[in-house]
The first five atom37 places (N, CA, C, CB, O) and aatype in JSON, in Angstrom:
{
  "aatype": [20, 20, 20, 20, 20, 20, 20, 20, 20, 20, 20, 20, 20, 20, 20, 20, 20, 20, 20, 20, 20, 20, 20, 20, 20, 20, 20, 20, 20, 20, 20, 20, 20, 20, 20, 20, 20, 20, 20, 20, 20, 20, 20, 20, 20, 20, 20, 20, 20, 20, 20, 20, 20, 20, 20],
  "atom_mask": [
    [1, 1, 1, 1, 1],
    [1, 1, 1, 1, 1],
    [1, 1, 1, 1, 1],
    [1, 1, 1, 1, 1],
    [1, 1, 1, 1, 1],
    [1, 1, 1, 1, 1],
    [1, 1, 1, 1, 1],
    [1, 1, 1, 1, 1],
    [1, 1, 1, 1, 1],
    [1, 1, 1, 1, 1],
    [1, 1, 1, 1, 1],
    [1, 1, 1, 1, 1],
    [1, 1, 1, 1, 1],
    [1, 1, 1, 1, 1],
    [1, 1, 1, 1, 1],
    [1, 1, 1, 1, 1],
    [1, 1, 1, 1, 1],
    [1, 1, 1, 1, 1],
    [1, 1, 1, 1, 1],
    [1, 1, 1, 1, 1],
    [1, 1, 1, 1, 1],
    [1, 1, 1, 1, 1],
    [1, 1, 1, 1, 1],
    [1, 1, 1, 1, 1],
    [1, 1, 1, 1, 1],
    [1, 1, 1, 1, 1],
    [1, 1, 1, 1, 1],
    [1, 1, 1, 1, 1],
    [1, 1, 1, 1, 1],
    [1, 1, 1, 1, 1],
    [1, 1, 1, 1, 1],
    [1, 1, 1, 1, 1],
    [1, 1, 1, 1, 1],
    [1, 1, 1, 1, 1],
    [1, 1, 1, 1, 1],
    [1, 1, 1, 1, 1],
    [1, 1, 1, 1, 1],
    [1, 1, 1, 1, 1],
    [1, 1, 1, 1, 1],
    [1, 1, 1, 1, 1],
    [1, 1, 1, 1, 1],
    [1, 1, 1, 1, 1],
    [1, 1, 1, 1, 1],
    [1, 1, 1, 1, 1],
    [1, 1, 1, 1, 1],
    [1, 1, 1, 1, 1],
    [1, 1, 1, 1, 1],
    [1, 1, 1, 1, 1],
    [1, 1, 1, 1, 1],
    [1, 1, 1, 1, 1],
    [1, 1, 1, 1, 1],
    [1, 1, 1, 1, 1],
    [1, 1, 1, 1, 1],
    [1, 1, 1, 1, 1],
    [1, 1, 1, 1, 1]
  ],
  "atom_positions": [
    [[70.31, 150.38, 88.88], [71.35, 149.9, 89.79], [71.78, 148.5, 89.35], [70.83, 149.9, 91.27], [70.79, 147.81, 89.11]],
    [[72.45, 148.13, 89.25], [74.01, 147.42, 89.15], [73.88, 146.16, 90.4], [75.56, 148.82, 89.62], [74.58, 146.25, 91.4]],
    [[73.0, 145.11, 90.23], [72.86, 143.74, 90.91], [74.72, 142.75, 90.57], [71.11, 142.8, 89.92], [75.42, 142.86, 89.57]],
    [[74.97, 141.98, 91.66], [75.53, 141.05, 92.02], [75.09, 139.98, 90.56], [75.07, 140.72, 93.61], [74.11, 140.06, 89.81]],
    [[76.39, 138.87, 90.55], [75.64, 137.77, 89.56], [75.11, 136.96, 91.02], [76.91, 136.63, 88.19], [73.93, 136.61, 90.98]],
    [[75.86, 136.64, 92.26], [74.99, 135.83, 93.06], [73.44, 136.15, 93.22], [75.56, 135.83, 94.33], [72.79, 135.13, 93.48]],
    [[72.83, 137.08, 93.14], [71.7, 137.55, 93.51], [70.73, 137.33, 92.21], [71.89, 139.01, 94.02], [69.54, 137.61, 92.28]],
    [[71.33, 136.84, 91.06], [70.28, 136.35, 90.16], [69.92, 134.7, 90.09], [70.73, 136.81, 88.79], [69.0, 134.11, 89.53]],
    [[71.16, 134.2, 90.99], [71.03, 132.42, 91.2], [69.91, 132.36, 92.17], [72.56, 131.52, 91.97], [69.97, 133.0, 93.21]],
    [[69.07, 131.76, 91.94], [68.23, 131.1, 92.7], [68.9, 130.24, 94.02], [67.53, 130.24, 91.75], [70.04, 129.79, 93.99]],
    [[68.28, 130.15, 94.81], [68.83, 129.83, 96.66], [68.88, 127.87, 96.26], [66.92, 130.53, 98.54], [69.62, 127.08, 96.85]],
    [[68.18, 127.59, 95.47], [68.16, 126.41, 95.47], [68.95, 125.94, 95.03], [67.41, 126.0, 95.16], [69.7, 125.14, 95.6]],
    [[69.04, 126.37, 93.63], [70.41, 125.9, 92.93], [71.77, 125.98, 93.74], [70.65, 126.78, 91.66], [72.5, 125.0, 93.87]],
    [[72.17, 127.78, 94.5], [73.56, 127.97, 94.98], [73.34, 126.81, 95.89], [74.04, 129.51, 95.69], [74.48, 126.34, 95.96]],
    [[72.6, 126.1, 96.59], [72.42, 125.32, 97.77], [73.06, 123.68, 97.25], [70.61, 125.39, 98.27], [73.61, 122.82, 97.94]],
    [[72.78, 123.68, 95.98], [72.64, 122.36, 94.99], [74.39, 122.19, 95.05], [71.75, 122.71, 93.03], [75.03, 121.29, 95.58]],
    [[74.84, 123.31, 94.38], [76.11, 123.35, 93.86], [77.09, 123.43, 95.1], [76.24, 124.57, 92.85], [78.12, 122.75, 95.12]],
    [[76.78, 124.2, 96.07], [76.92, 124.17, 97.22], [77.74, 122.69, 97.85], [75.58, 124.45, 97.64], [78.95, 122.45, 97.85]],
    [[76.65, 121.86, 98.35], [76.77, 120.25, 98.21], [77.49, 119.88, 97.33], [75.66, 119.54, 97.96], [78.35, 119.15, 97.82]],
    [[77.61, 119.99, 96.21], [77.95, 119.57, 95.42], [80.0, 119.82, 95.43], [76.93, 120.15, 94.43], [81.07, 119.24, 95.23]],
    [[79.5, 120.85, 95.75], [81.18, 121.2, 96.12], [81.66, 120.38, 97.22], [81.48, 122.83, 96.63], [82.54, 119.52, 97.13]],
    [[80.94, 120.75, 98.4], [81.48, 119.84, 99.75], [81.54, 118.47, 99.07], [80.31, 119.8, 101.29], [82.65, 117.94, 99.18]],
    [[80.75, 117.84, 98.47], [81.11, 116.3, 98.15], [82.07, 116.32, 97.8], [80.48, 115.52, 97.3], [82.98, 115.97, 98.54]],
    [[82.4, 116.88, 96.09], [83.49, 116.64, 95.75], [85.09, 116.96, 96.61], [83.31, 117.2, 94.67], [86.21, 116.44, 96.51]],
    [[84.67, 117.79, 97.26], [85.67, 118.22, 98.45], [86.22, 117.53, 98.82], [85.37, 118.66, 99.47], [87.44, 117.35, 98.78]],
    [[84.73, 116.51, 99.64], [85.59, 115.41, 99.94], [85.75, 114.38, 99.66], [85.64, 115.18, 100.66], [86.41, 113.58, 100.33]],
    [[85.22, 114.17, 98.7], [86.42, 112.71, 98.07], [87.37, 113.25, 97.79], [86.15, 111.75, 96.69], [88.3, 112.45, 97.9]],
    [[87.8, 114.52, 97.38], [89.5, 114.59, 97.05], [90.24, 114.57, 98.16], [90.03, 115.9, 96.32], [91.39, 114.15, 98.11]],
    [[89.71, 115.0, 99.3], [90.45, 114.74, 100.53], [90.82, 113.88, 101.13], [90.15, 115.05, 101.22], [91.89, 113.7, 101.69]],
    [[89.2, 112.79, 100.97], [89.4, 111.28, 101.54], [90.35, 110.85, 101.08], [88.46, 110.28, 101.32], [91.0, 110.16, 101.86]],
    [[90.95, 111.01, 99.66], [91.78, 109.94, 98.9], [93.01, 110.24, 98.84], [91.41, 109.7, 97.59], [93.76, 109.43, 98.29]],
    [[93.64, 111.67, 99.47], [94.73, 112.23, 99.58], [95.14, 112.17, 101.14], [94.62, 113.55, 98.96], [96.24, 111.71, 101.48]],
    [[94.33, 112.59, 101.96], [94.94, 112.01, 103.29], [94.25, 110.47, 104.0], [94.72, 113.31, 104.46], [93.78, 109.66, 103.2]],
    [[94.22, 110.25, 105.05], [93.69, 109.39, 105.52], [92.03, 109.64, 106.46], [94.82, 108.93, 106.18], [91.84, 110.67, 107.1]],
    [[91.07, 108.63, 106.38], [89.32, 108.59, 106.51], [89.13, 109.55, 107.65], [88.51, 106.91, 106.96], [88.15, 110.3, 107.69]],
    [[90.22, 109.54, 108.73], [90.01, 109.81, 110.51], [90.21, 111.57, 109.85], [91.71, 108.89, 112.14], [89.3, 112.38, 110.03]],
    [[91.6, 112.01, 109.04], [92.11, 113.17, 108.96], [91.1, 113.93, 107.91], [93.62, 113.06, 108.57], [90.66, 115.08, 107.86]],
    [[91.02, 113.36, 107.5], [89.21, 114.1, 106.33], [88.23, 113.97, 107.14], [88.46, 113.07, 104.67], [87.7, 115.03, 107.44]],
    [[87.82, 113.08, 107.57], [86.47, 113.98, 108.65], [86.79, 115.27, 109.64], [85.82, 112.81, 109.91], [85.95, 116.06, 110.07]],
    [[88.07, 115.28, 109.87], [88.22, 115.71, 110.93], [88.52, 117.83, 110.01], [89.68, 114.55, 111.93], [87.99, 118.93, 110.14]],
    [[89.54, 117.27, 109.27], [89.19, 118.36, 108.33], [87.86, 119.47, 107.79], [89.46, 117.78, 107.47], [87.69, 120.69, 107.83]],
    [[87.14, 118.43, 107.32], [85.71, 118.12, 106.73], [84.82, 119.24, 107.91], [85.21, 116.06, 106.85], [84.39, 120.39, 107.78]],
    [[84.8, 117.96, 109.44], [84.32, 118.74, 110.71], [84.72, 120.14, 111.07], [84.7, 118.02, 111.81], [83.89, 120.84, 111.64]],
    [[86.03, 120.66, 110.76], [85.96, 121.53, 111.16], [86.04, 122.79, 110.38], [86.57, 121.36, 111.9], [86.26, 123.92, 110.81]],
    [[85.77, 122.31, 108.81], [85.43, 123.29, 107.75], [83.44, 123.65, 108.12], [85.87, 122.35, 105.89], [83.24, 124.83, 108.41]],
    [[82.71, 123.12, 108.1], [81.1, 122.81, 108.97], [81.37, 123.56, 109.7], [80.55, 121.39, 109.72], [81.21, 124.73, 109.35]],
    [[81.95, 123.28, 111.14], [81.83, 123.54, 112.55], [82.97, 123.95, 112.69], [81.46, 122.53, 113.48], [83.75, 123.01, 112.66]],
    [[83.52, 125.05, 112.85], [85.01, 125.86, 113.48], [84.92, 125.87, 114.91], [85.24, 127.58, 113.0], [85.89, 125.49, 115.58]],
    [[84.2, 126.15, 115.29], [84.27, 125.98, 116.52], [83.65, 124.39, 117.46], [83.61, 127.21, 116.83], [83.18, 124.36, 118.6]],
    [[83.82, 123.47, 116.68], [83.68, 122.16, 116.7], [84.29, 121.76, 118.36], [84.52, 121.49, 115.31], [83.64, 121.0, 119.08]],
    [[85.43, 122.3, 118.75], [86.31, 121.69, 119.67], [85.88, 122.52, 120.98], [87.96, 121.79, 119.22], [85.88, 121.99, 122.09]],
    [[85.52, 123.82, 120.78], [84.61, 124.04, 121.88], [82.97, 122.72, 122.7], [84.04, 125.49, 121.15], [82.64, 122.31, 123.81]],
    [[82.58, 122.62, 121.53], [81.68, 121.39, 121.92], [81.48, 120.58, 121.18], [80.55, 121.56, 122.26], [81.43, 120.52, 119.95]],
    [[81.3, 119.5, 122.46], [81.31, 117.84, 121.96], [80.4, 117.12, 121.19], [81.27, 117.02, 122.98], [79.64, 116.62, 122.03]],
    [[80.06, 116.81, 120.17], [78.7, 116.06, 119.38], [78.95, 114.74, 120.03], [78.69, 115.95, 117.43], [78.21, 113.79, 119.78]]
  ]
}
């Protein structure tokens, strides 16, 4: 049987690269819109349902 390539990455690494993406994420965001509109972005890429409840 015929495996996935995700299923030969180790959890640690996809987890690594993972992060690694969200960072770079967001610095490209920070630097294209403004600090308030990238978190807020940022927050609700994390948490979609963010605006249901309050942190």
């Amino acid at each position: 049987m015929k495996k996935g390539v995700i299923s030969f990455i180790p959890l640690s690494l996809l987890a690594i690269i993972m992060g690694l993406i969200l960072i770079v994420s967001n610095i490209i965001i920070s630097t294209v819109v403004s600090v308030e509109a990238a978190s807020k972005i940022i927050r609700n890429r994390l948490y979609p349902y963010s605006d249901l409840v309050s942190f």
